[in-house]
């Protein structure tokens, strides 16, 4: 992987964070999701070609709302703020964020300024997915409006001199028509990425790096049956072989018969040492009476760990 060909994605707690990373990688640019409070020193060390702020459920004026180091905007690195990310950029740089009278949700026509590098190749109006309650009431000094809807006066903004961009909509989801083109424009027109990264080389580099770190040591992997832990287990198995043991926690939250399928695939297809633990009752008892999806997610994660 070439240096300076990495996009950092600052995670502010939104549900589409990994999808943003995937869209960037689909454009043959490597991306990495990092905590929103990553230090300025670490960012300088990584030296990314660009930074993307994700969406998130918080309000920027909330007491415990996640905030990044404001000096990020002075690094000279292009930044794209999505939804909450746009609002955070606005509030940090002196603009105004306000509570909308009515939440804007769903696919909505957005009038855009297609002379902006961010919207190169678009028509004057495009359909994007909106999902927000707060909105940018006034853009910061040095920014200009490059998009609006009937109820959202600032659906997109830019400061091309500093390469800072904000969009209220979600380009990473399939509901947004040509949404990936927004991401491509940011990567290639603004960040000036070369787009020569390949997933195959990443896999090879990762396995080689794991082999070097693991050596002849034994490895334990917690397996949920989901995509993340399954991919991690396969990569480690290619590096550690029979020195890897997977503990499959069958929490009862997979699809019907999926637990059996996970066990069969890992034992027979990948020949991995696997111990299956039935802990369905333990997880379901923790979730009893809980209706809020965010609380459920945290309960499941904490219990799994």
GROMACS .gro file of C-alpha atoms in nm:
model
  305
    1UNK     CA    1   0.000   0.000   0.000
    2UNK     CA    2   0.139   0.338  -0.097
    3UNK     CA    3   0.179   0.602   0.167
    4UNK     CA    4  -0.065   0.895   0.168
    5UNK     CA    5  -0.333   0.682   0.002
    6UNK     CA    6  -0.550   0.639   0.310
    7UNK     CA    7  -0.884   0.799   0.395
    8UNK     CA    8  -0.962   0.829   0.766
    9UNK     CA    9  -1.328   0.791   0.866
   10UNK     CA   10  -1.402   0.946   1.204
   11UNK     CA   11  -1.676   0.747   1.373
   12UNK     CA   12  -1.942   0.962   1.544
   13UNK     CA   13  -2.175   0.670   1.615
   14UNK     CA   14  -2.387   0.657   1.298
   15UNK     CA   15  -2.531   0.334   1.163
   16UNK     CA   16  -2.368   0.366   0.819
   17UNK     CA   17  -2.005   0.408   0.931
   18UNK     CA   18  -1.877   0.079   0.795
   19UNK     CA   19  -2.075   0.132   0.477
   20UNK     CA   20  -1.890   0.460   0.416
   21UNK     CA   21  -1.561   0.273   0.454
   22UNK     CA   22  -1.683   0.010   0.209
   23UNK     CA   23  -1.783   0.270  -0.051
   24UNK     CA   24  -1.439   0.429  -0.032
   25UNK     CA   25  -1.269   0.091  -0.075
   26UNK     CA   26  -1.494   0.012  -0.370
   27UNK     CA   27  -1.335   0.316  -0.534
   28UNK     CA   28  -0.993   0.146  -0.491
   29UNK     CA   29  -0.887   0.377  -0.209
   30UNK     CA   30  -0.799   0.233   0.131
   31UNK     CA   31  -1.006   0.359   0.424
   32UNK     CA   32  -0.988   0.308   0.798
   33UNK     CA   33  -1.258   0.378   1.058
   34UNK     CA   34  -1.114   0.543   1.370
   35UNK     CA   35  -1.265   0.691   1.690
   36UNK     CA   36  -1.396   1.048   1.665
   37UNK     CA   37  -1.152   1.162   1.934
   38UNK     CA   38  -0.838   1.040   1.757
   39UNK     CA   39  -0.547   1.265   1.851
   40UNK     CA   40  -0.409   1.527   1.617
   41UNK     CA   41  -0.065   1.368   1.652
   42UNK     CA   42  -0.200   1.032   1.536
   43UNK     CA   43  -0.367   1.190   1.234
   44UNK     CA   44  -0.041   1.362   1.141
   45UNK     CA   45   0.141   1.031   1.179
   46UNK     CA   46  -0.105   0.853   0.949
   47UNK     CA   47  -0.100   1.149   0.706
   48UNK     CA   48  -0.425   1.064   0.522
   49UNK     CA   49  -0.524   1.199   0.185
   50UNK     CA   50  -0.863   1.295   0.328
   51UNK     CA   51  -1.093   1.267   0.628
   52UNK     CA   52  -1.465   1.182   0.636
   53UNK     CA   53  -1.685   1.260   0.938
   54UNK     CA   54  -1.971   1.011   0.971
   55UNK     CA   55  -2.325   1.078   1.080
   56UNK     CA   56  -2.444   1.007   1.434
   57UNK     CA   57  -2.751   1.016   1.658
   58UNK     CA   58  -2.633   1.303   1.883
   59UNK     CA   59  -2.701   1.676   1.863
   60UNK     CA   60  -2.389   1.893   1.836
   61UNK     CA   61  -2.516   2.109   2.123
   62UNK     CA   62  -2.576   1.810   2.350
   63UNK     CA   63  -2.372   1.798   2.670
   64UNK     CA   64  -2.211   1.464   2.585
   65UNK     CA   65  -2.208   1.496   2.207
   66UNK     CA   66  -1.896   1.353   2.039
   67UNK     CA   67  -1.652   1.617   1.916
   68UNK     CA   68  -1.318   1.597   1.737
   69UNK     CA   69  -1.010   1.814   1.786
   70UNK     CA   70  -1.101   2.144   1.612
   71UNK     CA   71  -0.745   2.175   1.484
   72UNK     CA   72  -0.828   1.903   1.232
   73UNK     CA   73  -0.969   2.178   1.011
   74UNK     CA   74  -0.632   2.354   1.008
   75UNK     CA   75  -0.423   2.059   0.892
   76UNK     CA   76  -0.474   2.129   0.524
   77UNK     CA   77  -0.629   1.784   0.480
   78UNK     CA   78  -0.962   1.773   0.288
   79UNK     CA   79  -1.261   1.696   0.511
   80UNK     CA   80  -1.610   1.575   0.414
   81UNK     CA   81  -1.872   1.596   0.689
   82UNK     CA   82  -2.181   1.376   0.644
   83UNK     CA   83  -2.503   1.459   0.835
   84UNK     CA   84  -2.387   1.501   1.199
   85UNK     CA   85  -2.040   1.549   1.055
   86UNK     CA   86  -2.159   1.852   0.860
   87UNK     CA   87  -2.332   1.993   1.166
   88UNK     CA   88  -2.020   1.945   1.379
   89UNK     CA   89  -1.808   2.119   1.117
   90UNK     CA   90  -2.057   2.406   1.114
   91UNK     CA   91  -2.075   2.446   1.493
   92UNK     CA   92  -1.697   2.420   1.533
   93UNK     CA   93  -1.620   2.679   1.266
   94UNK     CA   94  -1.870   2.942   1.377
   95UNK     CA   95  -2.189   2.863   1.187
   96UNK     CA   96  -2.530   2.792   1.339
   97UNK     CA   97  -2.702   2.458   1.385
   98UNK     CA   98  -3.070   2.460   1.484
   99UNK     CA   99  -3.349   2.217   1.563
  100UNK     CA  100  -3.587   2.162   1.273
  101UNK     CA  101  -3.962   2.193   1.325
  102UNK     CA  102  -4.005   1.860   1.152
  103UNK     CA  103  -3.761   1.574   1.105
  104UNK     CA  104  -3.657   1.524   0.743
  105UNK     CA  105  -3.638   1.154   0.661
  106UNK     CA  106  -3.646   0.956   0.339
  107UNK     CA  107  -3.540   1.004  -0.021
  108UNK     CA  108  -3.574   1.372  -0.106
  109UNK     CA  109  -3.500   1.594  -0.407
  110UNK     CA  110  -3.191   1.803  -0.336
  111UNK     CA  111  -3.117   2.105  -0.553
  112UNK     CA  112  -2.740   2.120  -0.595
  113UNK     CA  113  -2.475   2.347  -0.744
  114UNK     CA  114  -2.309   2.115  -0.993
  115UNK     CA  115  -2.024   2.360  -1.055
  116UNK     CA  116  -1.882   2.237  -0.723
  117UNK     CA  117  -1.611   1.973  -0.751
  118UNK     CA  118  -1.813   1.764  -0.507
  119UNK     CA  119  -2.109   1.748  -0.745
  120UNK     CA  120  -1.929   1.722  -1.077
  121UNK     CA  121  -2.133   1.515  -1.323
  122UNK     CA  122  -2.469   1.567  -1.148
  123UNK     CA  123  -2.791   1.723  -1.273
  124UNK     CA  124  -2.925   2.033  -1.096
  125UNK     CA  125  -3.155   1.814  -0.884
  126UNK     CA  126  -3.072   1.474  -0.740
  127UNK     CA  127  -3.242   1.227  -0.505
  128UNK     CA  128  -3.058   1.158  -0.180
  129UNK     CA  129  -3.149   0.997   0.152
  130UNK     CA  130  -3.202   1.245   0.436
  131UNK     CA  131  -3.220   1.146   0.803
  132UNK     CA  132  -3.189   1.437   1.045
  133UNK     CA  133  -3.364   1.653   1.304
  134UNK     CA  134  -3.105   1.929   1.344
  135UNK     CA  135  -2.999   2.131   1.040
  136UNK     CA  136  -2.743   2.393   0.941
  137UNK     CA  137  -2.918   2.726   0.980
  138UNK     CA  138  -2.616   2.936   0.880
  139UNK     CA  139  -2.295   2.815   0.718
  140UNK     CA  140  -1.961   2.923   0.871
  141UNK     CA  141  -1.766   3.222   0.739
  142UNK     CA  142  -1.575   3.130   0.425
  143UNK     CA  143  -1.832   2.866   0.324
  144UNK     CA  144  -2.097   2.884   0.056
  145UNK     CA  145  -2.421   2.696   0.009
  146UNK     CA  146  -2.412   2.431  -0.267
  147UNK     CA  147  -2.737   2.246  -0.196
  148UNK     CA  148  -3.085   2.279  -0.045
  149UNK     CA  149  -3.425   2.111  -0.018
  150UNK     CA  150  -3.769   2.260   0.042
  151UNK     CA  151  -3.727   2.233   0.420
  152UNK     CA  152  -3.346   2.230   0.458
  153UNK     CA  153  -3.185   2.558   0.346
  154UNK     CA  154  -2.829   2.424   0.368
  155UNK     CA  155  -2.821   2.063   0.250
  156UNK     CA  156  -2.460   2.101   0.131
  157UNK     CA  157  -2.181   2.353   0.179
  158UNK     CA  158  -1.820   2.404   0.077
  159UNK     CA  159  -1.508   2.602   0.148
  160UNK     CA  160  -1.301   2.505  -0.158
  161UNK     CA  161  -1.003   2.715  -0.051
  162UNK     CA  162  -0.963   2.497   0.260
  163UNK     CA  163  -1.109   2.184   0.093
  164UNK     CA  164  -1.382   2.154   0.357
  165UNK     CA  165  -1.719   2.012   0.250
  166UNK     CA  166  -2.041   1.924   0.429
  167UNK     CA  167  -2.350   1.735   0.315
  168UNK     CA  168  -2.668   1.677   0.516
  169UNK     CA  169  -2.765   1.366   0.318
  170UNK     CA  170  -2.618   1.014   0.312
  171UNK     CA  171  -2.440   0.938  -0.020
  172UNK     CA  172  -2.322   0.596   0.101
  173UNK     CA  173  -2.666   0.425   0.095
  174UNK     CA  174  -2.832   0.269  -0.209
  175UNK     CA  175  -3.135   0.498  -0.167
  176UNK     CA  176  -2.921   0.795  -0.273
  177UNK     CA  177  -2.915   0.807  -0.653
  178UNK     CA  178  -2.552   0.819  -0.774
  179UNK     CA  179  -2.445   0.868  -0.412
  180UNK     CA  180  -2.116   0.688  -0.474
  181UNK     CA  181  -2.030   0.957  -0.730
  182UNK     CA  182  -2.026   1.213  -0.447
  183UNK     CA  183  -1.772   0.998  -0.265
  184UNK     CA  184  -1.571   0.949  -0.586
  185UNK     CA  185  -1.566   1.322  -0.647
  186UNK     CA  186  -1.437   1.381  -0.296
  187UNK     CA  187  -1.169   1.115  -0.334
  188UNK     CA  188  -1.042   1.205  -0.680
  189UNK     CA  189  -1.137   1.569  -0.746
  190UNK     CA  190  -1.068   1.703  -0.398
  191UNK     CA  191  -0.831   1.459  -0.220
  192UNK     CA  192  -0.653   1.376  -0.549
  193UNK     CA  193  -0.627   1.005  -0.471
  194UNK     CA  194  -0.479   0.776  -0.736
  195UNK     CA  195  -0.722   0.487  -0.678
  196UNK     CA  196  -0.463   0.210  -0.718
  197UNK     CA  197  -0.536   0.017  -0.397
  198UNK     CA  198  -0.667  -0.340  -0.429
  199UNK     CA  199  -0.838  -0.555  -0.166
  200UNK     CA  200  -0.627  -0.855  -0.275
  201UNK     CA  201  -0.303  -0.681  -0.183
  202UNK     CA  202  -0.453  -0.577   0.151
  203UNK     CA  203  -0.537  -0.940   0.232
  204UNK     CA  204  -0.185  -1.054   0.141
  205UNK     CA  205  -0.024  -0.776   0.347
  206UNK     CA  206  -0.251  -0.846   0.645
  207UNK     CA  207  -0.177  -1.220   0.647
  208UNK     CA  208   0.198  -1.154   0.619
  209UNK     CA  209   0.181  -0.903   0.905
  210UNK     CA  210  -0.018  -1.146   1.123
  211UNK     CA  211   0.231  -1.427   1.059
  212UNK     CA  212   0.512  -1.201   1.174
  213UNK     CA  213   0.327  -1.098   1.492
  214UNK     CA  214   0.191  -1.444   1.584
  215UNK     CA  215   0.486  -1.666   1.506
  216UNK     CA  216   0.429  -2.004   1.681
  217UNK     CA  217   0.199  -1.864   1.951
  218UNK     CA  218  -0.153  -1.989   2.020
  219UNK     CA  219  -0.441  -1.761   1.918
  220UNK     CA  220  -0.793  -1.730   2.061
  221UNK     CA  221  -1.066  -1.567   1.851
  222UNK     CA  222  -1.414  -1.471   1.974
  223UNK     CA  223  -1.662  -1.552   1.697
  224UNK     CA  224  -2.018  -1.412   1.682
  225UNK     CA  225  -2.109  -1.548   1.340
  226UNK     CA  226  -2.129  -1.196   1.196
  227UNK     CA  227  -1.925  -1.059   0.908
  228UNK     CA  228  -1.656  -0.878   1.109
  229UNK     CA  229  -1.554  -1.159   1.340
  230UNK     CA  230  -1.585  -1.421   1.064
  231UNK     CA  231  -1.354  -1.232   0.830
  232UNK     CA  232  -1.108  -1.172   1.116
  233UNK     CA  233  -1.112  -1.544   1.200
  234UNK     CA  234  -1.044  -1.649   0.840
  235UNK     CA  235  -0.755  -1.403   0.805
  236UNK     CA  236  -0.599  -1.518   1.132
  237UNK     CA  237  -0.645  -1.884   1.036
  238UNK     CA  238  -0.443  -1.828   0.718
  239UNK     CA  239  -0.163  -1.692   0.934
  240UNK     CA  240  -0.184  -1.917   1.241
  241UNK     CA  241  -0.328  -2.241   1.104
  242UNK     CA  242  -0.406  -2.497   1.375
  243UNK     CA  243  -0.269  -2.263   1.641
  244UNK     CA  244  -0.601  -2.076   1.615
  245UNK     CA  245  -0.903  -2.172   1.824
  246UNK     CA  246  -1.236  -1.996   1.766
  247UNK     CA  247  -1.489  -1.967   2.046
  248UNK     CA  248  -1.828  -1.940   1.873
  249UNK     CA  249  -2.070  -1.770   2.112
  250UNK     CA  250  -2.412  -1.879   1.987
  251UNK     CA  251  -2.613  -1.590   2.130
  252UNK     CA  252  -2.942  -1.686   1.966
  253UNK     CA  253  -2.964  -1.369   1.757
  254UNK     CA  254  -2.864  -1.513   1.420
  255UNK     CA  255  -3.111  -1.618   1.152
  256UNK     CA  256  -3.286  -1.955   1.173
  257UNK     CA  257  -3.034  -2.242   1.148
  258UNK     CA  258  -2.751  -1.992   1.090
  259UNK     CA  259  -2.563  -2.107   1.400
  260UNK     CA  260  -2.544  -2.459   1.258
  261UNK     CA  261  -2.431  -2.317   0.924
  262UNK     CA  262  -2.154  -2.112   1.088
  263UNK     CA  263  -2.029  -2.420   1.273
  264UNK     CA  264  -2.036  -2.635   0.959
  265UNK     CA  265  -1.855  -2.379   0.744
  266UNK     CA  266  -1.577  -2.316   0.994
  267UNK     CA  267  -1.526  -2.684   1.075
  268UNK     CA  268  -1.561  -2.836   0.728
  269UNK     CA  269  -1.485  -2.564   0.474
  270UNK     CA  270  -1.205  -2.387   0.660
  271UNK     CA  271  -1.093  -2.672   0.892
  272UNK     CA  272  -1.068  -2.437   1.191
  273UNK     CA  273  -1.062  -2.550   1.554
  274UNK     CA  274  -1.398  -2.435   1.687
  275UNK     CA  275  -1.570  -2.452   2.025
  276UNK     CA  276  -1.941  -2.370   2.018
  277UNK     CA  277  -2.093  -2.225   2.335
  278UNK     CA  278  -2.472  -2.209   2.369
  279UNK     CA  279  -2.546  -1.884   2.554
  280UNK     CA  280  -2.886  -1.798   2.403
  281UNK     CA  281  -3.068  -1.778   2.736
  282UNK     CA  282  -2.801  -1.551   2.881
  283UNK     CA  283  -2.829  -1.298   2.596
  284UNK     CA  284  -3.207  -1.308   2.562
  285UNK     CA  285  -3.255  -1.255   2.936
  286UNK     CA  286  -3.039  -0.942   2.918
  287UNK     CA  287  -3.255  -0.810   2.632
  288UNK     CA  288  -3.591  -0.887   2.793
  289UNK     CA  289  -3.813  -0.579   2.796
  290UNK     CA  290  -3.564  -0.361   2.603
  291UNK     CA  291  -3.715  -0.192   2.295
  292UNK     CA  292  -3.462   0.079   2.206
  293UNK     CA  293  -3.236  -0.052   1.923
  294UNK     CA  294  -2.932   0.145   2.041
  295UNK     CA  295  -2.962   0.003   2.394
  296UNK     CA  296  -2.999  -0.346   2.250
  297UNK     CA  297  -2.685  -0.303   2.044
  298UNK     CA  298  -2.481  -0.192   2.345
  299UNK     CA  299  -2.617  -0.470   2.567
  300UNK     CA  300  -2.530  -0.732   2.306
  301UNK     CA  301  -2.180  -0.590   2.257
  302UNK     CA  302  -2.103  -0.566   2.628
  303UNK     CA  303  -2.235  -0.916   2.701
  304UNK     CA  304  -2.040  -1.061   2.410
  305UNK     CA  305  -1.714  -0.909   2.537
   0.00000   0.00000   0.00000
